[in-house]
Short mmCIF file of C-alpha atoms and ligand atoms in Angstrom, two decimals:
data_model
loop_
_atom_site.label_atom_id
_atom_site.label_comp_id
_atom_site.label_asym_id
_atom_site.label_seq_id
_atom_site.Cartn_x
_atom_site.Cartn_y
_atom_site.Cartn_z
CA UNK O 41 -24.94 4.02 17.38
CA UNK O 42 -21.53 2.69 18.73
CA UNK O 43 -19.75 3.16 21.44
CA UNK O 44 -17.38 6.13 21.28
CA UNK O 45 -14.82 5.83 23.64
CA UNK O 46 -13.74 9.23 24.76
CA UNK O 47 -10.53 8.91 24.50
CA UNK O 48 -10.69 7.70 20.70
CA UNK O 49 -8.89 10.54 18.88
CA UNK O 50 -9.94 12.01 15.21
CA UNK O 51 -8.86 14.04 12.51
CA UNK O 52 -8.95 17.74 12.62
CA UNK O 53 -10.33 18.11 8.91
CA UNK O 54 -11.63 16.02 5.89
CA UNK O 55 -9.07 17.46 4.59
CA UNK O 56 -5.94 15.90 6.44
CA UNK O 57 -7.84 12.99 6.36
CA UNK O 58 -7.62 13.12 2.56
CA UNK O 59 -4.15 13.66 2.83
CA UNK O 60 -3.67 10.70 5.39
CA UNK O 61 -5.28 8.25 3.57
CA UNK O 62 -4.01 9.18 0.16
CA UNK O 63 -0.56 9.20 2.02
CA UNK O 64 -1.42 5.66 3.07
CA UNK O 65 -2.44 4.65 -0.26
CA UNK O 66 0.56 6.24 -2.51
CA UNK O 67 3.66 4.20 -1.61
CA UNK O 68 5.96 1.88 -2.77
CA UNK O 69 2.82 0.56 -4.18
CA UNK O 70 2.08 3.08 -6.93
CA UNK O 71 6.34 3.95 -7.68
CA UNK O 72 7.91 0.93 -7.30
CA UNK O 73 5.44 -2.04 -7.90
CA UNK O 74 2.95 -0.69 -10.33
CA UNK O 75 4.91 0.28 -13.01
CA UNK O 76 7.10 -2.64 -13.00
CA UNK O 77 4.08 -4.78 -13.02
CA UNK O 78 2.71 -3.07 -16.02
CA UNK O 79 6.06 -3.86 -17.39
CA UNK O 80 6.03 -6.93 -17.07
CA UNK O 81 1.93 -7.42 -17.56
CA UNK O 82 2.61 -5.55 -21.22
CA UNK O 83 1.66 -2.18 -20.35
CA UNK O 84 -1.89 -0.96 -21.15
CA UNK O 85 -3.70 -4.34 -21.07
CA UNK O 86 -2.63 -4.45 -17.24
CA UNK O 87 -3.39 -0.70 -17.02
CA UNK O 88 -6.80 -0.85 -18.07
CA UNK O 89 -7.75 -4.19 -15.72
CA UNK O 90 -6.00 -1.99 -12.85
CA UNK O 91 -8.29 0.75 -13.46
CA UNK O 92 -11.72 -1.66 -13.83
CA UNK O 93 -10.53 -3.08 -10.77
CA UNK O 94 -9.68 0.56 -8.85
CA UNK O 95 -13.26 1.26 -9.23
CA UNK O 96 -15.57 -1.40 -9.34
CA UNK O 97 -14.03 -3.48 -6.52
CA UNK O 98 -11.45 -1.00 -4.85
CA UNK O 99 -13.78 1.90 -4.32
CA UNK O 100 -16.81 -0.13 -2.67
CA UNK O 101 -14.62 -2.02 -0.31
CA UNK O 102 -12.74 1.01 0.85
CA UNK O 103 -16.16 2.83 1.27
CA UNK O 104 -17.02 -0.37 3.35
CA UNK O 105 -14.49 -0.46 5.49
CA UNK O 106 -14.22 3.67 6.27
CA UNK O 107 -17.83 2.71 6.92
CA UNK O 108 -17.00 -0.52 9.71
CA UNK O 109 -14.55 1.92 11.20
CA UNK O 110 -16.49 4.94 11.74
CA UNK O 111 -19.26 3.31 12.76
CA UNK O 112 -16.87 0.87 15.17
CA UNK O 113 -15.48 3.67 16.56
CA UNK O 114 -11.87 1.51 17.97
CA UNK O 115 -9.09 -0.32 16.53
CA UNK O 116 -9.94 -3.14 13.95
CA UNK O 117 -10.80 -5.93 16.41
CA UNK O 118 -13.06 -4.02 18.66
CA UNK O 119 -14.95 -1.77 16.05
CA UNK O 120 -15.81 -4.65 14.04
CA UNK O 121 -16.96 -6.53 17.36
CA UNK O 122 -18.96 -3.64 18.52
CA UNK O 123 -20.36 -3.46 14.86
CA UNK O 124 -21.24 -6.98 15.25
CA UNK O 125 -23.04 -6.99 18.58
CA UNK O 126 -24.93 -3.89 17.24
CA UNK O 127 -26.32 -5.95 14.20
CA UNK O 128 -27.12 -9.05 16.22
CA UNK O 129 -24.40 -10.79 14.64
CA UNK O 130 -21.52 -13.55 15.81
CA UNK O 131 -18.74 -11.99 17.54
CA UNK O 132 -16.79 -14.50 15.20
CA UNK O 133 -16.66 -11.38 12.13
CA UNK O 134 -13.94 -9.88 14.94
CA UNK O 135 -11.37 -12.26 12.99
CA UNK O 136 -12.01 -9.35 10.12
CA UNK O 137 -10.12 -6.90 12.65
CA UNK O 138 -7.50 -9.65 13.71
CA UNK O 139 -6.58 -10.41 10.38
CA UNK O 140 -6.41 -6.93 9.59
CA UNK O 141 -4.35 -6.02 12.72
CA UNK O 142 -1.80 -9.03 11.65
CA UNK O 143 -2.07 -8.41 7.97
CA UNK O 144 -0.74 -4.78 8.35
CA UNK O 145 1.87 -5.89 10.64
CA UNK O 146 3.21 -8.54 8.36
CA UNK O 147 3.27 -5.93 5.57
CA UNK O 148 5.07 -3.74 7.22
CA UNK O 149 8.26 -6.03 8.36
CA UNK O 150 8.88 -6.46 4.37
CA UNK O 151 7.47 -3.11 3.45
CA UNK O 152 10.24 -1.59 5.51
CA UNK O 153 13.27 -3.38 4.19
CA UNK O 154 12.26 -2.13 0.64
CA UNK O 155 12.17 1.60 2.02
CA UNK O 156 15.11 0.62 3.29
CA UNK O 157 16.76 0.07 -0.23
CA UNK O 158 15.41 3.49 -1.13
CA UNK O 159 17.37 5.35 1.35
CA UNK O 160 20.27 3.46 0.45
CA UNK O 161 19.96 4.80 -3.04
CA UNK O 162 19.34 8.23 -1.42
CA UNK O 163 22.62 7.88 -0.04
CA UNK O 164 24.42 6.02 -2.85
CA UNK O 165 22.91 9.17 -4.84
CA UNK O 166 24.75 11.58 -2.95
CA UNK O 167 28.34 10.12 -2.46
CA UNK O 168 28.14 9.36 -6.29
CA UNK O 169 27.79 5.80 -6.66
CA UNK O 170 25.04 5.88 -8.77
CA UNK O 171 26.61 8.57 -10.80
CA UNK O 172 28.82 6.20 -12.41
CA UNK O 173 26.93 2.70 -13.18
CA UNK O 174 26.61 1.32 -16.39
CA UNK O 175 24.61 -1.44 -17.76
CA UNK O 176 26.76 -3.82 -16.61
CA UNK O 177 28.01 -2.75 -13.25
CA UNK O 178 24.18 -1.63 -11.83
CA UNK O 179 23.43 -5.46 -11.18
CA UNK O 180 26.68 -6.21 -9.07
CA UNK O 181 25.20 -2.55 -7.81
CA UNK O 182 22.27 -3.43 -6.38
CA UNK O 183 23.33 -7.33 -6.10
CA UNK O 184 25.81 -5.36 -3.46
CA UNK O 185 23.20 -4.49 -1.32
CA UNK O 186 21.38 -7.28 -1.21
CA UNK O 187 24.13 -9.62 -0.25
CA UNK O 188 24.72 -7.09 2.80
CA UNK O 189 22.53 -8.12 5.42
CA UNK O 190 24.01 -5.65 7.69
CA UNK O 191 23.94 -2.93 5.42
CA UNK O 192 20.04 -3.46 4.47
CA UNK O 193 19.02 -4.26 8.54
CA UNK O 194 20.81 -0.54 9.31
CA UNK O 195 18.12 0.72 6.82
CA UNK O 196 15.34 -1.44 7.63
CA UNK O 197 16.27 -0.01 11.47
CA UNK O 198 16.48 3.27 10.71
CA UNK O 199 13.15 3.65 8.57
CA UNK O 200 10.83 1.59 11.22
CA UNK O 201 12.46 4.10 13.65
CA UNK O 202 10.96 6.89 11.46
CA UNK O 203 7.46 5.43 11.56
CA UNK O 204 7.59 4.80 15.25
CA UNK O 205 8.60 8.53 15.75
CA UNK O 206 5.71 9.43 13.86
CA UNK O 207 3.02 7.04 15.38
CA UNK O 208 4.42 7.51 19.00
CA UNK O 209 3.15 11.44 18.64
CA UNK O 210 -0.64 10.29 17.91
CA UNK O 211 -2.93 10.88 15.44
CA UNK O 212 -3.17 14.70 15.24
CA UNK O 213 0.37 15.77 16.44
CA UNK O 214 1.75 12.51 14.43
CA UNK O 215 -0.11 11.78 11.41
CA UNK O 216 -1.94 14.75 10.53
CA UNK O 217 1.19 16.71 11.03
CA UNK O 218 3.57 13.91 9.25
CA UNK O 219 1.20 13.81 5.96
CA UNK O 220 0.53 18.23 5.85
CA UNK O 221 4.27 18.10 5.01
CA UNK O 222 5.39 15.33 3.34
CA UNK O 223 2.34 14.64 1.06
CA UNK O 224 2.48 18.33 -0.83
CA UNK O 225 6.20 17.86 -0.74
CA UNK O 226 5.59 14.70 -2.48
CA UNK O 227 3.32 16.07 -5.49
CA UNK O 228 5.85 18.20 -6.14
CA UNK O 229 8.58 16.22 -6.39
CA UNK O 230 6.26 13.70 -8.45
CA UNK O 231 5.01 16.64 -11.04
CA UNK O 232 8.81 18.18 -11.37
CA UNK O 233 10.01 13.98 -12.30
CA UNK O 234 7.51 13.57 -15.02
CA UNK O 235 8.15 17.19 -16.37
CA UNK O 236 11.75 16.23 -16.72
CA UNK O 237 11.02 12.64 -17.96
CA UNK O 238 8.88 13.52 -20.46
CA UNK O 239 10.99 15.93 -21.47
CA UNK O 240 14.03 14.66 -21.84
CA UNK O 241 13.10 11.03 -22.60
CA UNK O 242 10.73 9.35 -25.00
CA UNK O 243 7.29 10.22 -24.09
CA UNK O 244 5.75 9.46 -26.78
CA UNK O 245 6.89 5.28 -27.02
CA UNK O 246 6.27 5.44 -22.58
CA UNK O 247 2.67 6.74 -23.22
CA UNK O 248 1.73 3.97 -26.37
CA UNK O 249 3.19 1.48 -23.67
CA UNK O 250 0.61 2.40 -20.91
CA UNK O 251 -2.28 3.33 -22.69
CA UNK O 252 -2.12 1.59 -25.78
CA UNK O 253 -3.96 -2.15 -24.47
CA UNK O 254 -2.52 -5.37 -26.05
CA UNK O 255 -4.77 -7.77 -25.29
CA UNK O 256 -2.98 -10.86 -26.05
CA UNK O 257 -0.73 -9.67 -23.10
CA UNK O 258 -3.48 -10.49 -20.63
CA UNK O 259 -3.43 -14.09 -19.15
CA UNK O 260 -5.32 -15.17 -15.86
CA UNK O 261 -2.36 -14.33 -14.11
CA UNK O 262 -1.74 -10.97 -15.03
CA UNK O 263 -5.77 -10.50 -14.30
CA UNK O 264 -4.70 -11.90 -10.66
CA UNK O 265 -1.74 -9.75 -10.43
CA UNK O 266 -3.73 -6.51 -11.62
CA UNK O 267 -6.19 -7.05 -8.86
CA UNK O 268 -3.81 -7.68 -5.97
CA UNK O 269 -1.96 -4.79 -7.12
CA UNK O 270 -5.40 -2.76 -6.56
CA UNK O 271 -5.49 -3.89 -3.66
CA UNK O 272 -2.21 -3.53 -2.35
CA UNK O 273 -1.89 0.12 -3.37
CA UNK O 274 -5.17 1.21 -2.07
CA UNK O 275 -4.16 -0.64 1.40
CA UNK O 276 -7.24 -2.42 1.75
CA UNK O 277 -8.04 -5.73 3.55
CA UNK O 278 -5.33 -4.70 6.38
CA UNK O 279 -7.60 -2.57 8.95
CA UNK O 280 -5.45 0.46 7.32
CA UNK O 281 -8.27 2.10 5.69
CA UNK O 282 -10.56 1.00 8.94
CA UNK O 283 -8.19 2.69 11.34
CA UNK O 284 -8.14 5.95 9.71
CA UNK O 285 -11.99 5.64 9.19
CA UNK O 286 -12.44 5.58 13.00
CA UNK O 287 -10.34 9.16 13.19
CA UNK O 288 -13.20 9.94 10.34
CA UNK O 289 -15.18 13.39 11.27
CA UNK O 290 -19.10 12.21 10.93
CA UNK O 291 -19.57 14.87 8.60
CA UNK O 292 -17.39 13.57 6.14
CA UNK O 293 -19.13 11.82 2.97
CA UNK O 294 -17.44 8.31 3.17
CA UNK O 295 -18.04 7.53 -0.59
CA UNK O 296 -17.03 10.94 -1.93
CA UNK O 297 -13.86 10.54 -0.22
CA UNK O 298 -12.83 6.93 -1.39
CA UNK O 299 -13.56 8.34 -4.87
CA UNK O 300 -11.33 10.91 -4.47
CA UNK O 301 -8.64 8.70 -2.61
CA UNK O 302 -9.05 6.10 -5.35
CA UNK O 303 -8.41 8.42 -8.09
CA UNK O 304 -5.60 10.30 -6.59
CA UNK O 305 -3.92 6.80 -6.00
CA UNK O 306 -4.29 6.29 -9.67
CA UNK O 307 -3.02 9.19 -11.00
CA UNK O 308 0.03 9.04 -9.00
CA UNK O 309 0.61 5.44 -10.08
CA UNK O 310 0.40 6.82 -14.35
CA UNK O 311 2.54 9.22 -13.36
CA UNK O 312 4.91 7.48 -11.83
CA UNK O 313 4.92 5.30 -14.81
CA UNK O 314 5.10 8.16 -16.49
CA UNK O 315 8.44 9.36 -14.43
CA UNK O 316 10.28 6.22 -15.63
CA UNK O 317 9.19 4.65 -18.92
CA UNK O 318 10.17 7.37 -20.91
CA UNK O 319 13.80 7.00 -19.64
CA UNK O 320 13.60 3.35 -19.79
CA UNK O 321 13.05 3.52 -23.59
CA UNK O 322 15.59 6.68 -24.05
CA UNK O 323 18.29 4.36 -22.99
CA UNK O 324 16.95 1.07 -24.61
CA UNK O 325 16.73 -0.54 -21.32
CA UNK O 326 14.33 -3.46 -20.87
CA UNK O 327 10.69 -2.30 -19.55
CA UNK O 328 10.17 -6.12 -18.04
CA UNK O 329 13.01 -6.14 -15.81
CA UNK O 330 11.07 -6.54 -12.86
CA UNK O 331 11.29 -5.84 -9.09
CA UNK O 332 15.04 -4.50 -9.92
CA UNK O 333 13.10 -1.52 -12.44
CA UNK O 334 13.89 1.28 -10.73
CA UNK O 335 16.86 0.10 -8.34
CA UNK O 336 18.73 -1.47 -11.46
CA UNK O 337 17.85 -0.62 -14.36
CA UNK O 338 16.72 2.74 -13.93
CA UNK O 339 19.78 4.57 -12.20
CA UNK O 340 21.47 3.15 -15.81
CA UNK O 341 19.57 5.89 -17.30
CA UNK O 342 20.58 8.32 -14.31
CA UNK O 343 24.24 8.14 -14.84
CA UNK O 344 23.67 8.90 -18.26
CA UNK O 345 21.39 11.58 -18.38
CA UNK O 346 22.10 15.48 -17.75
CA UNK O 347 21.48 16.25 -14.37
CA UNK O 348 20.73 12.59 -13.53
CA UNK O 349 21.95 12.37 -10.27
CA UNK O 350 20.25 15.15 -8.92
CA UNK O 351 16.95 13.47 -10.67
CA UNK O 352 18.15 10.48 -9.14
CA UNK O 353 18.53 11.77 -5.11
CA UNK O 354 14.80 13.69 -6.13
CA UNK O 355 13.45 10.41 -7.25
CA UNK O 356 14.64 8.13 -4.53
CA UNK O 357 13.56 10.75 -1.70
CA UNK O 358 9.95 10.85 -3.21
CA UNK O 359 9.90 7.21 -3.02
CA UNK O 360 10.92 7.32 0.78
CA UNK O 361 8.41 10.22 1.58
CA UNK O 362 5.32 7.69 0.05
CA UNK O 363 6.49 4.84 1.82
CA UNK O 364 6.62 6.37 5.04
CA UNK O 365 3.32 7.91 4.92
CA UNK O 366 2.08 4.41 3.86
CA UNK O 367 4.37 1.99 7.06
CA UNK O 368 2.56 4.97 9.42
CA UNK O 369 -0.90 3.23 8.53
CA UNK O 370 0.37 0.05 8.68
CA UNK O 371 1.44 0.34 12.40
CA UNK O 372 -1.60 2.58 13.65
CA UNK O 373 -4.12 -0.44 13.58
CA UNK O 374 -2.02 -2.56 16.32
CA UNK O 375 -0.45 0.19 18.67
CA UNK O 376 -4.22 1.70 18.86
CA UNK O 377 -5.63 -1.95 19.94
CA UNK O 378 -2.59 -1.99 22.15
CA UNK O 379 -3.04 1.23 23.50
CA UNK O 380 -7.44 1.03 23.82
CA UNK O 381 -7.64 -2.24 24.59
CA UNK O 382 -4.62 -3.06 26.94
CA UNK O 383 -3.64 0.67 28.33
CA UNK O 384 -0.06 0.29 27.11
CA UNK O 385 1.07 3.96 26.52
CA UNK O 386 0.78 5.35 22.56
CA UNK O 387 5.03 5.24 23.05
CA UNK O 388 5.64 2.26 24.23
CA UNK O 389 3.55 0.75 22.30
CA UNK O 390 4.76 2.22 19.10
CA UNK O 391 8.31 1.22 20.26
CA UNK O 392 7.08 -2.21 20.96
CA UNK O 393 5.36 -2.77 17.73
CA UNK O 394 8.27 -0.89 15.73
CA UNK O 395 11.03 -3.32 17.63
CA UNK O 396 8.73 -6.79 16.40
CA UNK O 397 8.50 -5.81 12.84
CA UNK O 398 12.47 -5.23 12.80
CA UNK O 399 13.35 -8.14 13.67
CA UNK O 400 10.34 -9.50 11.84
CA UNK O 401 11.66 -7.93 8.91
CA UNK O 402 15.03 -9.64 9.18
CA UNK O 403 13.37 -12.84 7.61
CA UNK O 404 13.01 -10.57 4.76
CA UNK O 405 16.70 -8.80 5.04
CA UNK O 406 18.02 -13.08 5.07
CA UNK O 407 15.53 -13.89 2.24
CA UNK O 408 18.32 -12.03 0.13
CA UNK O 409 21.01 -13.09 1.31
CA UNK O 410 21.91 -15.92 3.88
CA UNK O 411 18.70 -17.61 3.79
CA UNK O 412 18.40 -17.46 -0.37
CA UNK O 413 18.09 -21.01 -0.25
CA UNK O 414 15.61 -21.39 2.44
CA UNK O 415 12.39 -22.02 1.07
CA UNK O 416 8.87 -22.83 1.48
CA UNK O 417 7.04 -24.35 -1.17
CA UNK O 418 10.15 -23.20 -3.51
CA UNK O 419 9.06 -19.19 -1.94
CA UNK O 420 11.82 -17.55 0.31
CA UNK O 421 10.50 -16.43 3.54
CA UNK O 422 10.12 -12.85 1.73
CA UNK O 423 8.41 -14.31 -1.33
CA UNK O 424 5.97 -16.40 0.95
CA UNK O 425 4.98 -13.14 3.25
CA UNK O 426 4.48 -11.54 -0.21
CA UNK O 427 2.19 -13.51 -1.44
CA UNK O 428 0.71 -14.75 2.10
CA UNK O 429 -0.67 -10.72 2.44
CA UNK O 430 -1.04 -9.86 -1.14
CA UNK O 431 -2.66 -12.75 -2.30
CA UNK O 432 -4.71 -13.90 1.08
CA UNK O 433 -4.74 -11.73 3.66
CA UNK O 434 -5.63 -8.94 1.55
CA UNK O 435 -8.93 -9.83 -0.98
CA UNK O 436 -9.79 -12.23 2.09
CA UNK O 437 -10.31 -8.94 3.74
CA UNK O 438 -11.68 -7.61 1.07
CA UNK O 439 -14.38 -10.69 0.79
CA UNK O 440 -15.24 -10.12 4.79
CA UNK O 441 -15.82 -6.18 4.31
CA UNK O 442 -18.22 -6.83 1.54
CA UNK O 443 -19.62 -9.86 3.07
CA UNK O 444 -19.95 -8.20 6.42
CA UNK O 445 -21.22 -4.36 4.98
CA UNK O 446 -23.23 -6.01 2.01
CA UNK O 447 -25.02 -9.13 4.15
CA UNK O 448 -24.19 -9.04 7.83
CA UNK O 449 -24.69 -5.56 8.84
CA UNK O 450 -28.64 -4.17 8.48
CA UNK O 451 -29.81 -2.06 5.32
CA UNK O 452 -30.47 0.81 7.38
CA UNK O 453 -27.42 1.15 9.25
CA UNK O 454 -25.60 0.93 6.25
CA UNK O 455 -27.53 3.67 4.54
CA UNK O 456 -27.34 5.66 7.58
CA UNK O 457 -23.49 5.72 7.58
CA UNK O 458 -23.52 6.59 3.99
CA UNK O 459 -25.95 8.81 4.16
CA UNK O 460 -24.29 12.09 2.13
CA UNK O 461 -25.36 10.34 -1.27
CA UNK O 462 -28.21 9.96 -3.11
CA UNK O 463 -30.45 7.07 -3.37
CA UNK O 464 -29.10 6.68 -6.88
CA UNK O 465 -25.45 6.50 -6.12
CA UNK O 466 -25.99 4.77 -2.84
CA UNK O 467 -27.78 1.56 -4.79
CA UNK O 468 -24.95 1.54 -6.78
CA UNK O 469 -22.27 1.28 -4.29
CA UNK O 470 -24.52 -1.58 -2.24
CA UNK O 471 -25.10 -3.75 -5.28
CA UNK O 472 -20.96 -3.43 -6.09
CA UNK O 473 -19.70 -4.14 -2.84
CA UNK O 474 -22.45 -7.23 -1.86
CA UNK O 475 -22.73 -8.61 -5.11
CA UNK O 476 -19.96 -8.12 -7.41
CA UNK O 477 -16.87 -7.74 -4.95
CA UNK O 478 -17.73 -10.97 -3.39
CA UNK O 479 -18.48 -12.84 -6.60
CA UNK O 480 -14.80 -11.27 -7.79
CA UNK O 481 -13.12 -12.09 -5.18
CA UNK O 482 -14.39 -15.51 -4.81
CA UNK O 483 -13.19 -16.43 -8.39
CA UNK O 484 -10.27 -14.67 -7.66
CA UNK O 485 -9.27 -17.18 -4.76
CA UNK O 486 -10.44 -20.15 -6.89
CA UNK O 487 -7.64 -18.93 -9.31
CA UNK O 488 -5.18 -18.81 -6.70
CA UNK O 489 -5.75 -21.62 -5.46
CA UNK O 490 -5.39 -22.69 -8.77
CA UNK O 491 -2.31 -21.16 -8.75
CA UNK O 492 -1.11 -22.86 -5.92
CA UNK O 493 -1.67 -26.46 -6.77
CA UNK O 494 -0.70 -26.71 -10.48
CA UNK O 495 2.22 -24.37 -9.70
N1 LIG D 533 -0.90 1.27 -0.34
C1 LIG D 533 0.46 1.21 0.03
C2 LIG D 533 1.35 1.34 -1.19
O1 LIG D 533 0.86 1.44 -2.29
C3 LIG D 533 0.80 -0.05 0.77
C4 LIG D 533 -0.11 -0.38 1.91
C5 LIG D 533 -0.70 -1.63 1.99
C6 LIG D 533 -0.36 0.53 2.94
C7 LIG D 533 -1.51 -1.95 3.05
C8 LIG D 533 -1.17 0.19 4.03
C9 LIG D 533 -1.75 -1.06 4.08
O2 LIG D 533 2.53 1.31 -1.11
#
């Protein structure tokens, strides 16, 4: 058994774990990305390789890394070293953890800057702004912000201070209490947004669209896209899931929880989709639009509809709620190897972390604006961090978990640790995560790399 230091903290409940890590996996993720992915992946094609790819590939590496982290007992780096010395293995899997530790922190300089665009639409909701755009003004809109450096590093500021408020309190009196508020708060503002959509816009046309496959709509690409997009909303690969496994009560059934996380992160992406197609088709507005869905094209439909700003200032504070309780994960995994491994107090370290992904994140903020035509491989520094975590970083986590649960670590210790299921369930789970997830994922980086050379 590992090592638990004493001063390791964990969660008072499976419960608020729940919470937490369904906090961590609904974000901009699930509201933002996912539905203007489907959009632009044809709808329920996309859908239905999103879903294959929640469960066969999500679920099992999730389950493996909760597992690495409870039984690692630390931040990333040190619980998959003490993992490693336990099973006789290199000390080399620690990269796992570093990558992990980085990954997260990379994520969450961009991640930011887009929840900072959300509370500048919370605040353009309520002085009106929004109120009166029209299909041809919400471009120059939006465009507006963009060009503003200054106006989107105030945001970016402002919400990284949020999640370093949060993390500098700890686990209980941060996290737990952070996600007991915000993540009931955010159900209900989901459930009254789809009750409203579907009412008042075309729910019939926005349901054919995401559960209706069209199968010619499905190239490699949008097979790529569907499972980074898995990934990405069920933050795995980034020592996210890890972290919060190590606060994990040993009581708690690792696989019945991802299961339940999995699905939860699921439903909240249909229904977010669910939230804003049927207003995209009431006003004819174009479902493809792309990362500019619900910042452009959507508040079109706001400023038209009764009571649309009010659904507007609902829908752009539920978008800030998930993203926070998603950048909170993304931060835990380095302050708590700062704070275990060097001593550097939870505060300061949160403060220290929080102050190098802002000014991190302001390659992202110039990516819009004065650095638009600084690129890498034709990528702005924004689109090259994008795709560095979503399409590296994150499955090549996902390939060492597997790798590491599935072949490094022994049989019986991995049984032990997953010990609440049956025999049955268990077999499944092993033969998913060390056979299929790494053959997946293996093709999956052929692809990209694919991708990468024939453009
Ligand atoms: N899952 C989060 C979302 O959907 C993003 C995230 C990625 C969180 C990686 C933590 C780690 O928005």
């Amino acid at each position: 058994m590992a090592r638990v230091s004493s001063d390791h903290e964990h969660f008072s409940s499976r419960w608020t774990f729940i919470l937490a890590a369904v906090g961590s996996a609904v974000g901009l993720g699930n509201i933002w990305k996912f539905p203007y992915e489907a959009g632009q992946g044809g709808g329920g094609a996309f859908v239905l390789v999103y879903l294959g790819f929640v469960f066969l590939i999500g679920v099992p590496v999730m389950i493996g890394e909760l597992a690495i982290g409870r039984r690692g007992q630390s931040s990333p780096p040190i619980a998959v070293a003490n993992l490693a010395f336990e099973e006789g293995r290199s000390v080399f899997w620690s990269i796992l953890g570093w990558m992990g530790v980085l990954g997260a922190f990379l994520v969450l300089s961009f991640y930011s800057v887009i929840a900072g665009w959300t509370l500048d639409y919370i605040f353009k909701t309520v002085i009106g702004v929004t109120g009166q755009v029209t299909a041809e003004t919400s471009g120059e809109v939006f465009g507006g912000l963009l060009a503003s450096w200054e106006r989107m590093a105030a945001w970016h500021f402002l919400f990284i201070a949020m999640t370093v408020f949060i993390i500098a309190r700890g686990v209980t009196s941060g996290i737990e209490q952070a996600v007991t508020y915000l993540m009931p708060a955010l159900f209900v503002l989901l459930i009254i947004l789809v009750a409203y959509a579907l009412v008042a816009g075309e729910a019939r046309q926005a349901m054919l669209f995401l559960f209706q496959p069209d199968f010619s709509k499905l190239t490699p690409n949008v097979v790529i896209q569907a499972l980074g997009q898995a990934f990405f909303s069920l933050s795995l690969g980034l020592g996210a899931v890890m972290i919060y496994g190590s606060y994990l009560p040993k009581s708690v059934s690792i696989p019945r929880s991802a299961v339940i996380i999995g699905a939860a992160d699921t439903v909240v992406a249909l229904l977010a989709g669910l939230a804003i197609f049927p207003l995209v088709f009431a006003y004819n507005l174009d479902v493809g639009s792309g990362p500019g869905l619900i910042f452009e094209t959507l508040p079109i439909a706001f400023a038209q509809m009764p009571g649309g700003s009010i659904f507007g200032f609902l829908f752009f504070t539920l978008l800030t709620v998930a993203a926070i309780t998603s950048s909170i994960s993304m931060m835990e995994p380095m302050v708590s190897y700062l704070q275990e491994r060097h001593y550097v107090k939870r505060v300061k370290a949160a403060i220290g972390v929080g102050i190098a992904a802002f000014v991190f994140g302001l390659g992202t903020v110039f990516s819009f604006n004065i650095w638009a035509d600084v690129k890498l491989f034709d990528r702005t520094f924004f689109d090259t961090l994008d795709f560095v975590t979503n399409n590296l970083l994150m499955p090549l986590g996902g390939l060492l978990v597997a790798l590491f649960v599935g072949w490094a670590m022994r049989f019986a210790s991995v049984r032990e640790e997953l010990s609440s299921v049956s025999d049955g369930f268990f077999a499944r789970i092993y033969g998913l995560l060390s056979v299929v997830c790494p053959i997946a994922l293996v093709l999956v980086f052929l692809n990209v790399a694919g991708l990468l050379s024939f453009g």
